[in-house]
XYZ file of C-alpha atoms in Angstrom:
334
model
C 7.667 -82.006 -30.140
C 6.228 -80.118 -27.173
C 3.902 -77.326 -28.138
C 4.792 -73.932 -26.639
C 2.647 -70.829 -27.007
C 4.140 -67.477 -27.973
C 5.135 -65.657 -24.779
C 3.528 -62.238 -25.155
C 3.341 -59.006 -23.180
C 1.286 -55.871 -23.668
C 2.239 -52.232 -23.251
C -0.997 -50.281 -22.745
C -4.209 -51.064 -20.892
C -6.514 -48.298 -22.092
C -9.998 -48.394 -23.567
C -9.221 -49.710 -27.042
C -6.760 -52.294 -25.763
C -9.148 -53.605 -23.097
C -12.175 -53.647 -25.430
C -10.610 -55.044 -28.599
C -7.101 -56.462 -28.138
C -7.088 -58.312 -24.806
C -10.445 -60.071 -25.458
C -9.107 -61.275 -28.836
C -6.158 -63.116 -27.290
C -8.370 -66.118 -26.500
C -8.550 -66.865 -30.233
C -4.755 -67.055 -30.532
C -1.664 -68.913 -29.358
C -0.377 -65.779 -27.619
C 0.196 -66.382 -23.886
C -0.200 -63.097 -22.006
C 2.502 -63.133 -19.314
C 2.884 -59.417 -18.488
C 1.185 -56.028 -18.837
C 2.752 -52.575 -18.518
C 0.816 -49.339 -18.065
C 1.571 -46.102 -16.228
C -1.767 -46.501 -14.407
C -1.217 -49.499 -12.113
C -4.899 -49.825 -11.188
C -5.884 -49.923 -14.845
C -3.230 -52.530 -15.576
C -4.367 -54.680 -12.656
C -7.975 -54.444 -13.774
C -6.992 -55.728 -17.213
C -4.828 -58.407 -15.644
C -7.640 -59.637 -13.415
C -9.908 -60.056 -16.431
C -7.361 -61.588 -18.790
C -5.323 -64.294 -17.102
C -3.552 -62.573 -14.168
C -0.300 -61.625 -15.915
C 2.468 -59.860 -14.012
C 1.929 -56.097 -13.762
C 4.446 -53.323 -14.392
C 4.292 -49.540 -14.480
C 7.679 -49.282 -16.229
C 7.899 -50.844 -19.695
C 11.711 -50.979 -19.607
C 11.640 -53.005 -16.379
C 9.147 -55.395 -17.941
C 11.299 -55.865 -21.038
C 14.348 -56.539 -18.862
C 12.621 -58.891 -16.425
C 10.438 -61.045 -18.671
C 11.289 -63.857 -21.077
C 9.248 -62.788 -24.101
C 8.894 -63.712 -27.755
C 6.778 -60.720 -28.732
C 5.168 -57.572 -27.348
C 2.105 -55.561 -28.311
C 1.900 -51.776 -27.993
C -1.571 -50.212 -27.975
C -2.220 -46.610 -26.995
C -1.658 -43.133 -28.469
C 0.633 -42.773 -31.523
C 3.516 -41.422 -29.417
C 3.438 -44.604 -27.306
C 3.310 -46.727 -30.443
C 6.634 -45.267 -31.543
C 8.426 -44.937 -28.187
C 7.167 -48.268 -26.845
C 7.617 -49.969 -30.200
C 11.191 -48.732 -30.437
C 11.952 -50.070 -26.954
C 10.469 -53.460 -27.867
C 12.483 -53.769 -31.085
C 15.689 -52.631 -29.388
C 15.120 -55.347 -26.763
C 15.103 -57.961 -29.542
C 11.394 -58.900 -29.497
C 8.914 -59.072 -32.345
C 6.352 -56.262 -32.249
C 2.635 -55.901 -32.773
C 1.784 -52.189 -32.861
C -1.594 -50.542 -33.293
C -2.074 -48.077 -36.099
C -0.693 -45.563 -36.713
C 2.715 -47.101 -35.920
C 4.090 -43.631 -35.128
C 2.810 -40.039 -35.090
C 4.366 -39.282 -38.488
C 6.030 -40.810 -41.529
C 9.604 -40.070 -40.423
C 9.302 -42.012 -37.174
C 7.415 -44.830 -38.902
C 10.402 -45.215 -41.196
C 12.758 -45.171 -38.209
C 10.821 -48.076 -36.695
C 11.001 -49.936 -40.005
C 14.772 -49.412 -40.165
C 15.352 -50.577 -36.586
C 13.375 -53.770 -37.164
C 15.157 -54.519 -40.443
C 18.567 -54.103 -38.782
C 17.602 -56.658 -36.130
C 15.706 -59.080 -38.373
C 12.483 -58.648 -36.367
C 8.847 -58.747 -37.409
C 6.670 -55.662 -36.917
C 2.960 -56.115 -37.554
C 0.728 -53.029 -37.764
C -2.872 -53.220 -36.517
C -4.711 -52.672 -39.785
C -7.210 -55.293 -38.675
C -9.558 -54.785 -41.620
C -7.323 -57.053 -43.708
C -8.348 -59.836 -41.315
C -12.035 -58.897 -40.935
C -14.347 -61.717 -42.004
C -16.115 -59.803 -44.779
C -12.912 -58.445 -46.329
C -11.202 -61.834 -46.201
C -14.195 -63.200 -48.128
C -14.180 -60.262 -50.546
C -10.498 -60.784 -51.318
C -11.048 -64.509 -51.866
C -13.946 -63.793 -54.252
C -11.857 -61.275 -56.199
C -9.190 -63.953 -56.740
C -11.602 -66.338 -58.471
C -10.966 -66.706 -62.219
C -14.522 -65.634 -63.074
C -14.101 -62.327 -61.188
C -11.414 -61.206 -63.599
C -8.980 -58.349 -63.160
C -9.854 -55.863 -60.437
C -10.754 -52.705 -62.310
C -12.036 -50.209 -59.740
C -12.553 -49.811 -56.012
C -15.197 -47.444 -54.617
C -14.620 -46.883 -50.907
C -16.309 -44.576 -48.405
C -14.979 -44.162 -44.869
C -16.654 -41.355 -42.975
C -17.012 -40.532 -39.304
C -17.608 -37.947 -36.580
C -15.745 -34.625 -36.236
C -11.986 -34.835 -35.832
C -9.174 -32.374 -36.627
C -7.589 -33.061 -40.004
C -4.411 -34.754 -38.781
C -6.324 -37.097 -36.436
C -8.858 -37.661 -39.215
C -6.094 -38.832 -41.564
C -3.487 -40.481 -39.334
C -5.643 -41.926 -36.565
C -8.717 -42.948 -38.599
C -8.184 -42.843 -42.360
C -5.027 -44.929 -42.405
C -7.523 -47.824 -42.169
C -9.181 -47.220 -45.571
C -5.886 -46.157 -47.135
C -4.374 -49.506 -46.166
C -7.526 -51.344 -47.222
C -7.291 -49.773 -50.682
C -3.706 -51.002 -51.051
C -4.704 -54.464 -49.767
C -7.482 -54.781 -52.354
C -5.897 -52.930 -55.301
C -2.133 -52.848 -54.792
C 0.412 -50.042 -54.551
C -0.499 -46.496 -55.548
C 1.246 -45.021 -58.594
C -0.372 -41.562 -58.718
C -3.562 -39.714 -57.924
C -5.505 -36.539 -57.349
C -7.009 -35.204 -54.126
C -9.842 -32.800 -53.385
C -9.917 -31.261 -49.878
C -12.591 -29.003 -48.487
C -12.646 -27.650 -44.951
C -15.945 -26.966 -43.218
C -14.891 -25.256 -40.027
C -12.004 -27.316 -38.643
C -13.223 -30.555 -40.224
C -12.626 -31.812 -43.730
C -14.117 -33.729 -46.606
C -11.530 -35.516 -48.764
C -12.064 -37.179 -52.148
C -9.287 -39.243 -53.752
C -8.874 -40.696 -57.207
C -5.938 -43.108 -57.200
C -4.273 -45.014 -59.995
C -2.652 -48.246 -58.854
C 0.516 -49.793 -60.209
C -1.341 -52.625 -61.974
C -3.682 -50.171 -63.744
C -6.716 -50.344 -61.488
C -8.305 -47.250 -59.952
C -9.769 -46.310 -56.560
C -12.366 -43.672 -55.740
C -12.149 -42.939 -52.004
C -14.163 -40.508 -49.885
C -13.030 -39.611 -46.374
C -15.282 -37.330 -44.359
C -15.302 -36.037 -40.780
C -18.958 -34.956 -41.025
C -20.932 -38.120 -40.190
C -22.799 -38.868 -36.947
C -20.957 -42.210 -36.647
C -18.542 -44.352 -38.642
C -19.886 -45.289 -42.072
C -17.926 -47.746 -44.172
C -18.705 -49.174 -47.593
C -16.619 -50.923 -50.223
C -17.448 -51.882 -53.804
C -14.769 -53.893 -55.592
C -15.380 -54.361 -59.319
C -13.828 -56.995 -61.535
C -14.519 -57.630 -65.215
C -18.348 -57.442 -64.922
C -18.432 -58.957 -61.407
C -18.935 -56.934 -58.225
C -18.452 -57.628 -54.514
C -19.822 -55.175 -51.939
C -19.191 -54.863 -48.194
C -21.333 -52.657 -45.949
C -20.125 -51.666 -42.476
C -18.007 -54.840 -42.190
C -20.962 -57.153 -41.510
C -22.725 -57.582 -44.864
C -21.285 -58.848 -48.131
C -23.018 -59.142 -51.494
C -21.498 -60.821 -54.520
C -22.881 -60.084 -57.970
C -21.290 -62.558 -60.410
C -20.782 -61.726 -64.049
C -23.720 -62.529 -66.332
C -22.921 -64.454 -69.536
C -24.822 -62.060 -71.852
C -27.390 -59.247 -71.961
C -30.340 -61.626 -71.853
C -28.983 -62.966 -68.574
C -28.599 -59.417 -67.252
C -32.309 -58.860 -67.887
C -33.287 -62.122 -66.185
C -33.270 -62.220 -62.388
C -33.100 -66.022 -62.579
C -29.707 -65.791 -64.312
C -28.095 -63.133 -62.131
C -28.522 -64.415 -58.594
C -26.728 -62.354 -55.944
C -24.952 -64.135 -53.091
C -25.393 -62.619 -49.619
C -23.244 -63.234 -46.534
C -23.809 -61.832 -43.063
C -23.113 -63.141 -39.553
C -25.931 -65.002 -37.830
C -25.773 -63.372 -34.421
C -28.390 -65.714 -32.967
C -25.803 -68.523 -33.042
C -23.273 -68.247 -30.172
C -20.222 -69.482 -32.085
C -16.713 -68.087 -32.353
C -16.876 -67.081 -36.006
C -19.736 -64.691 -35.181
C -17.891 -63.019 -32.314
C -17.453 -59.290 -32.859
C -13.677 -59.526 -32.378
C -13.500 -62.082 -35.185
C -15.810 -60.148 -37.509
C -13.870 -56.894 -37.109
C -10.521 -58.608 -37.600
C -8.859 -58.161 -34.200
C -8.791 -61.894 -33.476
C -7.591 -62.670 -36.992
C -4.734 -60.200 -36.950
C -3.442 -61.406 -33.573
C -3.777 -65.053 -34.569
C -1.885 -64.295 -37.787
C 0.814 -62.514 -35.751
C 1.202 -65.518 -33.434
C 1.382 -68.007 -36.299
C 3.896 -65.854 -38.174
C 6.161 -65.697 -35.112
C 5.945 -69.488 -34.689
C 6.601 -70.321 -38.343
C 8.906 -67.458 -39.311
C 6.579 -66.380 -42.116
C 6.128 -62.711 -42.973
C 3.419 -60.778 -41.139
C 0.719 -58.945 -43.104
C 0.270 -56.056 -42.790
C 3.853 -55.325 -41.809
C 5.700 -52.133 -41.032
C 6.280 -51.509 -44.759
C 2.492 -51.311 -45.135
C 2.448 -48.868 -42.234
C 4.969 -46.708 -44.085
C 2.844 -46.714 -47.258
C -0.344 -45.784 -45.372
C 1.482 -42.931 -43.650
C 2.910 -41.740 -47.000
C -0.638 -41.446 -48.333
C -1.900 -39.740 -45.165
C 0.978 -37.236 -45.195
C 0.390 -36.484 -48.891
C -3.290 -35.731 -48.250
C -2.476 -33.640 -45.181
C 0.055 -31.573 -47.132
C -2.204 -30.995 -50.146
C -3.807 -27.548 -50.473
C -7.543 -27.096 -50.252
C -9.328 -27.630 -53.521
C -8.272 -30.026 -56.281
C -4.598 -30.928 -56.719
C -2.174 -33.653 -57.673
C -1.430 -36.111 -54.872
C 2.311 -35.751 -54.203
C 3.589 -38.766 -52.322
C 6.665 -38.141 -50.103
C 9.865 -39.863 -51.226
């Protein structure tokens, strides 16, 4: 059987796409054959650096002219929805950056369109494919880790208005919490505005009985990210995506008091070695998510995270956005 790569086009050639998505294609079986962007010079610059695909300034013309298996849409949320809708209506599988639409209603519309046509829609929650979180999930599935009991997650960053804070940035940790702990059953939210920027604290109960404590702040000088996932006496920690510590369960109290019996495992990338697994695009998950997308298209397996995960992240974001300041019950939209 002759091997054929997945014929792939991109809608969007802006900063995030050119820094994170296009450079990650080299790790995948996605063959970039076309690029569409309203700014022709920007599209040609991307094309020159990433394989000389055909260039378009009209996405509809590209979708009509090119033989494509799948298309990626990377830009502002409005483009994610409008471009994503055009891709699905043209009969192609879709990779769309997060958020998949500006709001929950249009995210659900995209989900419905894809379901009607039997198409895959993968949402760019790349943290599921980041090296440290893939390792953390694998550790948490070991028998000795036990049932996941609690997740402590902090995701804080620079000043942003509340809606951008939640929809553009915090959908990442909201999806990560579901990835590590499962669907959300109920919760409480505390919101406090300092000027136009907010601190949010969540306490979530998950369907399987586990709990998550999540802090989301727009008052940090840069992005700060930390995760502590607790099992039945075991603990795995991830700091800023590039450092993982695993604290296995000790057999008894004497072992707890003995450093020889409670050795902690440490993983971090060795940046002095110029190998693919230490590339920033691999570590952050961009390469992994696009490789997973390509393999899912080739094999017909379900993408993860899919558009249903995008809907759930947007449900959580909308519930937080709608909550009053102070402490209240988290009311998830139907």
